[in-house]
Short mmCIF file of C-alpha atoms in Angstrom, two decimals:
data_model
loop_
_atom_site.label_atom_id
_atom_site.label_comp_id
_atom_site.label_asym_id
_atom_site.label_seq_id
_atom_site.Cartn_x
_atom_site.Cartn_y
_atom_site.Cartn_z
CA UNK Q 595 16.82 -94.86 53.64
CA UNK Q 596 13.47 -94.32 52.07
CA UNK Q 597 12.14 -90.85 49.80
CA UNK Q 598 9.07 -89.63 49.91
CA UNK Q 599 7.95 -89.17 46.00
CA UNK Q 600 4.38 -88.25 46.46
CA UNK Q 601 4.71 -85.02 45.66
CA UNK Q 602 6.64 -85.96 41.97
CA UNK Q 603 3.93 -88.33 41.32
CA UNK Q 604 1.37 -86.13 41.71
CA UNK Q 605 3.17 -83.68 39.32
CA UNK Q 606 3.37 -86.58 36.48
CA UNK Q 607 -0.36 -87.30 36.95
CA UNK Q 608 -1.31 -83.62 36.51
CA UNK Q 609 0.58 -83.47 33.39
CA UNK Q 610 -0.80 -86.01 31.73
CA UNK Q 611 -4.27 -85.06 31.97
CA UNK Q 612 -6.16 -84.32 28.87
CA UNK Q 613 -5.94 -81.11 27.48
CA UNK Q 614 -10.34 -80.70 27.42
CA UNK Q 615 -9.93 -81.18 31.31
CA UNK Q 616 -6.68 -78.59 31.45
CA UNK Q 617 -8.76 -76.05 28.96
CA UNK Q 618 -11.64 -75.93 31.69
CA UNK Q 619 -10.19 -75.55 34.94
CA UNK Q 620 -10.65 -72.13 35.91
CA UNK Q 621 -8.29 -69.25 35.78
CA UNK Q 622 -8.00 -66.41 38.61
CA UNK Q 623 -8.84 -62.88 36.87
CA UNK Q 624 -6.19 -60.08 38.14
CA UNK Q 625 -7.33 -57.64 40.30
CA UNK Q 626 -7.68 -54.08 39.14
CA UNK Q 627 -6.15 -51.95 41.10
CA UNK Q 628 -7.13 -48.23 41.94
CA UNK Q 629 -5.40 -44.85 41.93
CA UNK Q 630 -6.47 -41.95 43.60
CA UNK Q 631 -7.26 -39.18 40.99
CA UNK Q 632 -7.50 -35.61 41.77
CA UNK Q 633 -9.43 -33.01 39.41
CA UNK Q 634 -7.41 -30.67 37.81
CA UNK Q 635 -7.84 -26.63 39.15
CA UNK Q 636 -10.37 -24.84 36.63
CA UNK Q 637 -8.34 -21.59 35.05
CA UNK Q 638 -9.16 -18.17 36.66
CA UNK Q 639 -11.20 -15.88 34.57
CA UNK Q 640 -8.24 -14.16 34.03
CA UNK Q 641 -6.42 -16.32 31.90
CA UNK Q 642 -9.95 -17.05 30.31
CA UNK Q 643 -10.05 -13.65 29.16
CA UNK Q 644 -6.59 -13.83 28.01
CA UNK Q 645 -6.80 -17.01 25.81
CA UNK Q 646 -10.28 -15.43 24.53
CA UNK Q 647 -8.49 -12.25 23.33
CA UNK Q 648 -5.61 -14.40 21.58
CA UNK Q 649 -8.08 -16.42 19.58
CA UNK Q 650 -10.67 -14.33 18.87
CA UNK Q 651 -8.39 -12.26 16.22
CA UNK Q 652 -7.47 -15.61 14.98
CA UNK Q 653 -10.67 -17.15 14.50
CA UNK Q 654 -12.41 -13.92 12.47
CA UNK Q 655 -9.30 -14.29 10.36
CA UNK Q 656 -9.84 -17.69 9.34
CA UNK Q 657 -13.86 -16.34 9.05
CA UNK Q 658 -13.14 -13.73 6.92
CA UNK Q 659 -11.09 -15.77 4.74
CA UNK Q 660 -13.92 -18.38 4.06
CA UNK Q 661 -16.50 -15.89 3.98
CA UNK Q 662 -13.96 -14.06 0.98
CA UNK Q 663 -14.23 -17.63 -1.13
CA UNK Q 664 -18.05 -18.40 -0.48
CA UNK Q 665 -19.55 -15.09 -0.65
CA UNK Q 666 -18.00 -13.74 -4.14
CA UNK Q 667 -20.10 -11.08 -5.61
CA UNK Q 668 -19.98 -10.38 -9.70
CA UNK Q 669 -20.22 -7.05 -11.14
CA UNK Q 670 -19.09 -3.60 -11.89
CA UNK Q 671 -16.61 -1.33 -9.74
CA UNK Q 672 -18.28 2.21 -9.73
CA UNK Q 673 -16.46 4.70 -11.61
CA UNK Q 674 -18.85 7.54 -10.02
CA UNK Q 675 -19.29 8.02 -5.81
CA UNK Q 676 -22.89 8.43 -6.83
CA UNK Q 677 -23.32 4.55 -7.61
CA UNK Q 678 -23.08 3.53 -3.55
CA UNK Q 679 -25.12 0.90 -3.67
CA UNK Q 680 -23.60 -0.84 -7.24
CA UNK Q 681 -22.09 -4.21 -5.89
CA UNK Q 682 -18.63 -4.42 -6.21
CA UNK Q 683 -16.71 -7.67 -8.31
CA UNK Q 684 -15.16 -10.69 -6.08
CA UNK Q 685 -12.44 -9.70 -4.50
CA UNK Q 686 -9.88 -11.08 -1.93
CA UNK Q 687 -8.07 -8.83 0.74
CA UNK Q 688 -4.31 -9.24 1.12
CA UNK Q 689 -2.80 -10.39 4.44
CA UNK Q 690 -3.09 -8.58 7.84
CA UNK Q 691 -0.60 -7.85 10.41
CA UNK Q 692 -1.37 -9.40 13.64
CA UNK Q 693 -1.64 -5.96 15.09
CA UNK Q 694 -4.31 -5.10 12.14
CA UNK Q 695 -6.23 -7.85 12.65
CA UNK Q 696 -6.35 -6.95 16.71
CA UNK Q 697 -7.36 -3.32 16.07
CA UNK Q 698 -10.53 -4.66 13.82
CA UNK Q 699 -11.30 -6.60 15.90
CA UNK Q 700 -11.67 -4.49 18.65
CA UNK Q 701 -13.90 -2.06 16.35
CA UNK Q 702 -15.93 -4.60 16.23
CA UNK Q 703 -16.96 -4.67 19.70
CA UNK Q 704 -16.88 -1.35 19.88
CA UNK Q 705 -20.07 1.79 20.16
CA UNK Q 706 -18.73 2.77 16.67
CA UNK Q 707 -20.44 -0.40 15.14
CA UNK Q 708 -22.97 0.78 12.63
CA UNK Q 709 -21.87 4.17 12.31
CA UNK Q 710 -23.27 5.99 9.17
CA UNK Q 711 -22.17 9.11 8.05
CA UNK Q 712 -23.85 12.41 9.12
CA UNK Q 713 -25.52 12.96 5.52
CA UNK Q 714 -26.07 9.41 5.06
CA UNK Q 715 -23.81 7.33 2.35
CA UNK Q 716 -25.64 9.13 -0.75
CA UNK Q 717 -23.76 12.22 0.61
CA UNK Q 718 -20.89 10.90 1.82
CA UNK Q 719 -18.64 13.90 2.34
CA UNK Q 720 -14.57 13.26 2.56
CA UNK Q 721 -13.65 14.68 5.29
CA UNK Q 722 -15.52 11.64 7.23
CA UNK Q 723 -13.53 9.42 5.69
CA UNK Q 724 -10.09 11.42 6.89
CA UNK Q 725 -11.74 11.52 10.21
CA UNK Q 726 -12.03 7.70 10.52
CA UNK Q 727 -8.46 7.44 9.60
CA UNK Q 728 -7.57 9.60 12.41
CA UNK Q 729 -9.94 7.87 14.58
CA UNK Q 730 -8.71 4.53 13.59
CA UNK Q 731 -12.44 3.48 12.13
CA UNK Q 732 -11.69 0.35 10.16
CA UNK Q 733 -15.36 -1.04 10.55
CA UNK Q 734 -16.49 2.22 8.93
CA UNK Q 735 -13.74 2.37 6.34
CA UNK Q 736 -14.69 -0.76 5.42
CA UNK Q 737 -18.15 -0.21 5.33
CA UNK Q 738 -17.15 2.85 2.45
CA UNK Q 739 -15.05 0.47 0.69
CA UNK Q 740 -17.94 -1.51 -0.09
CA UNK Q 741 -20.33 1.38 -0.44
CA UNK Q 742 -18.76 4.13 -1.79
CA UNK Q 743 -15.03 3.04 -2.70
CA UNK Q 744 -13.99 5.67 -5.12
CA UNK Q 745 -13.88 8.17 -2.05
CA UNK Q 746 -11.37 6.11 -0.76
CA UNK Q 747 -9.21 7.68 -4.08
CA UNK Q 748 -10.53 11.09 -4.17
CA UNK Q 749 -7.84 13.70 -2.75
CA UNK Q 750 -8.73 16.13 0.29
CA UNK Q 751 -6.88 18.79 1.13
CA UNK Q 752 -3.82 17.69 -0.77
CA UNK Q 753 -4.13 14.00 0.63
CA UNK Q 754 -6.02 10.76 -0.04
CA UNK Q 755 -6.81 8.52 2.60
CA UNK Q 756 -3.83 6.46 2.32
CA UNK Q 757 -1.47 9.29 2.22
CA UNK Q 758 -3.43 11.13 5.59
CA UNK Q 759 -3.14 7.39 7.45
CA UNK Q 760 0.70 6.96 6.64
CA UNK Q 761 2.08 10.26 7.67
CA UNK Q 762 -0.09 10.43 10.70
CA UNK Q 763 1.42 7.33 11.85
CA UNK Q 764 -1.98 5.36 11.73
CA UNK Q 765 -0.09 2.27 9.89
CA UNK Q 766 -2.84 -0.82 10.93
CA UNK Q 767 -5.23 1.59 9.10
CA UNK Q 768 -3.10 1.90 6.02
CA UNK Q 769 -2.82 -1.63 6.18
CA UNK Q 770 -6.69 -1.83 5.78
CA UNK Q 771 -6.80 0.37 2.91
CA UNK Q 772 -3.91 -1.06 0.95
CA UNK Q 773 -5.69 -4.73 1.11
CA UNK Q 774 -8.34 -2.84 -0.43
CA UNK Q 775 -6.54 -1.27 -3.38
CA UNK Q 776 -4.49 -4.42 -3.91
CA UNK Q 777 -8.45 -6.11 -4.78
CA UNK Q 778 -9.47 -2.92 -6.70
CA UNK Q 779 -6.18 -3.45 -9.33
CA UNK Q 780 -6.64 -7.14 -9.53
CA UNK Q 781 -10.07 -7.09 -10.23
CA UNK Q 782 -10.84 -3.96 -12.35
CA UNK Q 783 -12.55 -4.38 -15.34
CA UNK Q 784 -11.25 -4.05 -18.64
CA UNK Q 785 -13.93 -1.65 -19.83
CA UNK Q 786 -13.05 0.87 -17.24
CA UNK Q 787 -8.99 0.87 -16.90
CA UNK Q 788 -9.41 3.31 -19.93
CA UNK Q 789 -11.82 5.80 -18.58
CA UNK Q 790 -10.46 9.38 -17.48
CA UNK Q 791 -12.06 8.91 -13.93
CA UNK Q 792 -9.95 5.42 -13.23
CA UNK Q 793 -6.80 6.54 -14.88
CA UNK Q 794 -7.04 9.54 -12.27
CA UNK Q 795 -7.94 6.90 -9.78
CA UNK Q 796 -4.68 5.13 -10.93
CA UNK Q 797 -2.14 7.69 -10.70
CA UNK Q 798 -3.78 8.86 -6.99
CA UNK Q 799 -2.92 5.07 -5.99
CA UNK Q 800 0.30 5.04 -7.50
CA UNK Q 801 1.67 7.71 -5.36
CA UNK Q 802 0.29 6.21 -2.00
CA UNK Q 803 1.63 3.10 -2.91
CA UNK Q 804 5.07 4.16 -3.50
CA UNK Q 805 4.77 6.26 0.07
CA UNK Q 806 3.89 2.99 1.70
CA UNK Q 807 6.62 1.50 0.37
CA UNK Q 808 8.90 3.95 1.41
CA UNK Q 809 7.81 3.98 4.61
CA UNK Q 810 8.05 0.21 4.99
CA UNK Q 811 4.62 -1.05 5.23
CA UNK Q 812 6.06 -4.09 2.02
CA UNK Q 813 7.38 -5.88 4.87
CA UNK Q 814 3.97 -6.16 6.11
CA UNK Q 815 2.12 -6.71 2.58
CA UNK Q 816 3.41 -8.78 0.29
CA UNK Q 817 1.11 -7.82 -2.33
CA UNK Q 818 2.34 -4.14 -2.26
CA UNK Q 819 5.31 -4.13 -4.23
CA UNK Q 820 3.55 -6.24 -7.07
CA UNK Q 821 0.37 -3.58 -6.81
CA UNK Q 822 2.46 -0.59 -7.26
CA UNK Q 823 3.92 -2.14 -10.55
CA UNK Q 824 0.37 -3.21 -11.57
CA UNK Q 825 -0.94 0.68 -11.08
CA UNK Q 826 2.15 1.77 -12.60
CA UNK Q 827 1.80 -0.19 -15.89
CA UNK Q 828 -1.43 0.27 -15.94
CA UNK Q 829 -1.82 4.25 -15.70
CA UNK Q 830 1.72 4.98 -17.00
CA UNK Q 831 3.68 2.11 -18.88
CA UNK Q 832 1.63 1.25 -22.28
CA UNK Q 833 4.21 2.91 -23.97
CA UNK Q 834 7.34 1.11 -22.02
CA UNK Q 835 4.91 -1.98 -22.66
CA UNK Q 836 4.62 -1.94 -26.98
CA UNK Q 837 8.49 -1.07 -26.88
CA UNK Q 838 9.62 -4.31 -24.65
CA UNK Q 839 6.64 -6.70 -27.36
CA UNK Q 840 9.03 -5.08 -29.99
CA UNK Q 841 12.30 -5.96 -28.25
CA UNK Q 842 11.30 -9.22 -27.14
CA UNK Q 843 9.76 -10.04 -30.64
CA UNK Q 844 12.86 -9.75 -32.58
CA UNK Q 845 14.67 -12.11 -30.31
CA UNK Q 846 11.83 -14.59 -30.88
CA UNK Q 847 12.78 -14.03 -34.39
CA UNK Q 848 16.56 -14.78 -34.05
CA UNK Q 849 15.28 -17.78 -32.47
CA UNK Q 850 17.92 -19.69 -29.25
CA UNK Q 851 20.99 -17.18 -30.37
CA UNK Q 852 18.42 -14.32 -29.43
CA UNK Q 853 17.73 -15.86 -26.29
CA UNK Q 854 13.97 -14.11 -25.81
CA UNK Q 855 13.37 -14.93 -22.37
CA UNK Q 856 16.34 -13.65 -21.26
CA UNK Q 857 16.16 -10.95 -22.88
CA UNK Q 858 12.08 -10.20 -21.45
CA UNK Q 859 13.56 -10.90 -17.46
CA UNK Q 860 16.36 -8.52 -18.12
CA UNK Q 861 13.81 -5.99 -19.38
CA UNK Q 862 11.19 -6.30 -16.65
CA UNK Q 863 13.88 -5.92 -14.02
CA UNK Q 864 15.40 -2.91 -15.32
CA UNK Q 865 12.04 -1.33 -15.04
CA UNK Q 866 11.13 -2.36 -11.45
CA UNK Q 867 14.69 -1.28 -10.46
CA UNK Q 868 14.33 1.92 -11.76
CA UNK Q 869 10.71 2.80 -10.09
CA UNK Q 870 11.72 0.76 -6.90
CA UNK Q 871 15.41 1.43 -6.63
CA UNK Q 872 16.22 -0.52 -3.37
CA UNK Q 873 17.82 -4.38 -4.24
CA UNK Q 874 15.75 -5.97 -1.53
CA UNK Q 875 12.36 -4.79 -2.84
CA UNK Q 876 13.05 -6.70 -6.07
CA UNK Q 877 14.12 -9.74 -4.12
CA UNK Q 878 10.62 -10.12 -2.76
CA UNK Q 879 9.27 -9.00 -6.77
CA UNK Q 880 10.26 -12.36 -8.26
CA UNK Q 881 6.70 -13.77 -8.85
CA UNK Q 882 6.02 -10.25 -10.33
CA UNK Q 883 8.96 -10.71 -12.26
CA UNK Q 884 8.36 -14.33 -14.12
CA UNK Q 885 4.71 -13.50 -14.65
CA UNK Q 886 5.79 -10.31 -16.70
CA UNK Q 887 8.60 -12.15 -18.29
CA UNK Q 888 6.03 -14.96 -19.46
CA UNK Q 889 3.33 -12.41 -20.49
CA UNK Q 890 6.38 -10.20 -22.49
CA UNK Q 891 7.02 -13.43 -24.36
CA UNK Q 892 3.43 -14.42 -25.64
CA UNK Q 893 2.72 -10.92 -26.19
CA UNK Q 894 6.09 -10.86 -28.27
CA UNK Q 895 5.16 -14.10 -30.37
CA UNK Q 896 1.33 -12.92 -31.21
CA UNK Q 897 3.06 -10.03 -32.59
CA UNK Q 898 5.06 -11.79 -34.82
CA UNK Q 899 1.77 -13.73 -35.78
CA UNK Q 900 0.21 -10.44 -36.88
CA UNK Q 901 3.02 -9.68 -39.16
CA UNK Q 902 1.14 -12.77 -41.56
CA UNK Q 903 -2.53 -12.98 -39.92
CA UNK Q 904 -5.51 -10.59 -39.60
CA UNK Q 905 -5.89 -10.39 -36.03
CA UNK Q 906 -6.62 -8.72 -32.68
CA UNK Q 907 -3.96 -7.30 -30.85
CA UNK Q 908 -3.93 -8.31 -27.45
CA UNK Q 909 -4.64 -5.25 -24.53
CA UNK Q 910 -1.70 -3.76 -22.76
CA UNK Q 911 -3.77 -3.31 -19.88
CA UNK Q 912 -3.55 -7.33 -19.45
CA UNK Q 913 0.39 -7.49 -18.78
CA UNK Q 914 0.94 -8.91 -15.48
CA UNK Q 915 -1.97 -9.59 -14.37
CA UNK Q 916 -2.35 -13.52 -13.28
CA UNK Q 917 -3.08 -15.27 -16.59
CA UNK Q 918 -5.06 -12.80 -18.55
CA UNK Q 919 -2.51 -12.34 -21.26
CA UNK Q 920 -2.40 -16.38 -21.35
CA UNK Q 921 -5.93 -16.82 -21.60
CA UNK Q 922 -5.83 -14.44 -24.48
CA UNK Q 923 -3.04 -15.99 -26.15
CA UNK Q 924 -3.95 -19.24 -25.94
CA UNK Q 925 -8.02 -17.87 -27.21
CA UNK Q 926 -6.01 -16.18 -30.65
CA UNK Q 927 -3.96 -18.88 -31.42
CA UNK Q 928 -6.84 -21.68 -31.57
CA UNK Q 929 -8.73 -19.16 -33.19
CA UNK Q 930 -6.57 -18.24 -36.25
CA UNK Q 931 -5.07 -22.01 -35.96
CA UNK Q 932 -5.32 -22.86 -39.65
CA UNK Q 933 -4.14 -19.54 -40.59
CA UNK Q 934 -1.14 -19.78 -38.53
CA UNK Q 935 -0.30 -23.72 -39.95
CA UNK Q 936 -0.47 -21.77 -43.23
CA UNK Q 937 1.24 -18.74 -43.14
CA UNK Q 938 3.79 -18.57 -40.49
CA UNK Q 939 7.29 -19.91 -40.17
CA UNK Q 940 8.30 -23.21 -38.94
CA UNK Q 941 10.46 -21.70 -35.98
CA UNK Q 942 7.71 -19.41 -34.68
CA UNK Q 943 5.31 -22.15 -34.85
CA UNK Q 944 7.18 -24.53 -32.58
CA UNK Q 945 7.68 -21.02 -30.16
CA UNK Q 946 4.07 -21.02 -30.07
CA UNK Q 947 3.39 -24.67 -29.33
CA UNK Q 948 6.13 -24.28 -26.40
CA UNK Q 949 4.50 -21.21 -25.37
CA UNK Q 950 1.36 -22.47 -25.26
CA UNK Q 951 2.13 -26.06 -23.63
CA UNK Q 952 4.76 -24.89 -21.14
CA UNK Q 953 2.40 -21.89 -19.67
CA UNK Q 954 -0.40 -24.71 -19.38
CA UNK Q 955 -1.82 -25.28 -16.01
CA UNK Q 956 -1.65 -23.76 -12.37
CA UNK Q 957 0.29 -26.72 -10.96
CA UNK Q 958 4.07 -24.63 -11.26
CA UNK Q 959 5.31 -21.40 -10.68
CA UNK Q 960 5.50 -18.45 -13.03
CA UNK Q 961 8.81 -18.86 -11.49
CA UNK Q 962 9.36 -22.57 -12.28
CA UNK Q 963 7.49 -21.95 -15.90
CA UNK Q 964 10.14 -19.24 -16.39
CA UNK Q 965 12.72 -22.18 -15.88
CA UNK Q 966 11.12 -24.40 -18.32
CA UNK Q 967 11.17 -21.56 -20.86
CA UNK Q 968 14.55 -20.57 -21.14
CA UNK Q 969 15.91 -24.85 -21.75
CA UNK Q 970 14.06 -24.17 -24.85
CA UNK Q 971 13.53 -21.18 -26.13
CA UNK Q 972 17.20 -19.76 -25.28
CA UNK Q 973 19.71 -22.96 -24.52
CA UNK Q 974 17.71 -26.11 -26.61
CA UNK Q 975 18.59 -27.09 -29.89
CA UNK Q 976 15.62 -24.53 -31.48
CA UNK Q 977 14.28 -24.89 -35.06
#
């Protein structure tokens, strides 16, 4: 019987070839293969229109909100109707509603664009104003909040704008308005809050304020609640103000056993309860809340400084207001810093080095700050 082996032989001569001769034999390339591809249906104008009218409100949202950083304008808020074309400070509005944001713009593409008052701005009369409200005007209303704001204050026939917007049901337009007044508060000079014409102006906003949060709008704005207590302290509470610095001074005084900024929250809360009187309102008040407690406490130690140091006192008008009462605190102490090594007690100056170093910064809460606080001024091991 014989086997025919060529075929192994050939096999054993193939693999020992060298590896040069191997490397450059050539190799097949794989075919590609193809796929029928159909293009996809363009969308009907319909839905076109549809996505357009979805992100259109969106997009002049973001817009606004980048023009609000970039285009920042420095200088007085008229006290007088008659200054209409005095530029206004910065200022930023508070959120919209989505339904807000809709209705402006639709105003925008509306005939009503570049409306101007019969009499021209100079003679701006009110009852325009109450006649955009009904008409739901936001491009003009916001055309005499830059121009001519104290109008949008001024009472006619019983009712400011605000007021005439809420109880005719025209709630996107009192929406407008409040983001308004919430900039006006935060951004009000300090040479004016005592003038006759803005403490009228004050007490007029107060009152709207408190209807819109009656009616509800807070859920909406979260800046309301903490604008009503601003315009409240600020037209009405200096004298609740001096009497808390005098409270929360002699627990700075009794050092941890006094526990000061316990003492401050209690008192701040007890006030918005009583103006506010509804439990979840003050839920949603609790960056209000630390920022007063913080601003009670410096306020509280500077006091205590004056008792030994010629001084300033600082404003009342500055409580609760971002970090104008820190700026001012932290201004006096470096200021009077050799007097204070000098004259005051060892405990208070460790409560103003805590003050001063915990506060420091934008990088935690008034909330969190709050926190900090009370480890050492009311539970550490004190001086």
């Amino acid at each position: 019987m014989s086997f025919n082996n060529a075929s192994l032989i050939i096999a054993l001569e193939e693999n020992q070839q060298p590896l040069h001769k191997l490397s450059s034999l050539p190799t097949g390339r794989r075919r590609v293969v193809s796929t029928p591809c159909l293009p996809e249906r363009l969308p009907t104008a319909s839905v076109i229109q549809r996505e357009a009218e979805g992100l259109a409100p969106r997009e002049f949202t973001k817009q606004m909100l980048k023009s609000s950083m970039t285009d920042e304008i420095t200088g007085d808020i008229p006290s007088e109707p008659q200054n209409m074309h005095h530029q206004r400070t910065k200022s930023e509005s508070s959120p919209r509603s989505p339904t807000s944001i809709k209705s402006f713009f639709s105003s925008l593409v509306s005939p009503a664009l570049g409306r101007t008052p019969s009499s021209g701005w100079a003679n701006l009369q009110p009852y325009e104003i109450m006649k955009a409200v009904e008409e739901k005007d936001i491009m003009f209303l916001m055309e005499v909040r830059d121009k001519a704001f104290p109008l949008l204050l001024q009472s006619s026939g019983g009712e400011t704008p605000l007021v005439h917007a809420i109880r005719t049901g025209n709630k996107d337009v009192a929406i407008v308005l409040l983001g308004a007044f919430s900039r006006w508060v935060n951004y009000l000079e300090d040479g004016d809050i005592r003038q006759p014409q803005t403490q009228s102006y004050l007490k007029a906003l107060r009152v709207g304020l408190k209807l819109a949060i009656n009616e509800g709008l807070a859920k909406s704005q979260s800046e309301l609640i903490a604008s009503f207590m601003q315009t409240l302290i600020m037209s009405e509470g200096d004298k609740w103000v001096w009497a808390q610095v005098s409270t929360v001074s002699r627990a700075l005084s009794a050092g941890t056993e006094g526990q000061p900024v316990q003492v401050a929250g209690a008192a701040v809360r007890k006030f918005a309860t009583k103006e506010l009187g509804r439990a979840e309102l003050i839920a949603s008040l609790e960056d209000y809340v630390s920022n007063a407690t913080v601003d009670l406490l410096m306020m509280g130690a500077w006091s205590l400084v004056l008792q030994s140091v010629k001084g300033d006192q600082m404003p009342s008008y500055y409580f609760a207001r971002d970090d104008r009462v820190y700026k001012a605190f932290v201004d006096r102490v470096v200021k009077h810093s050799a007097e204070i090594k000098r004259t005051c007690s060892r405990r208070l100056k460790w409560q103003l080095h805590v003050l001063q170093n915990g506060l420091e910064g934008r990088s935690l809460t008034f909330r969190r700050k709050v926190e900090m606080l009370a480890s050492q001024l009311d539970e550490g091991e004190g001086i």
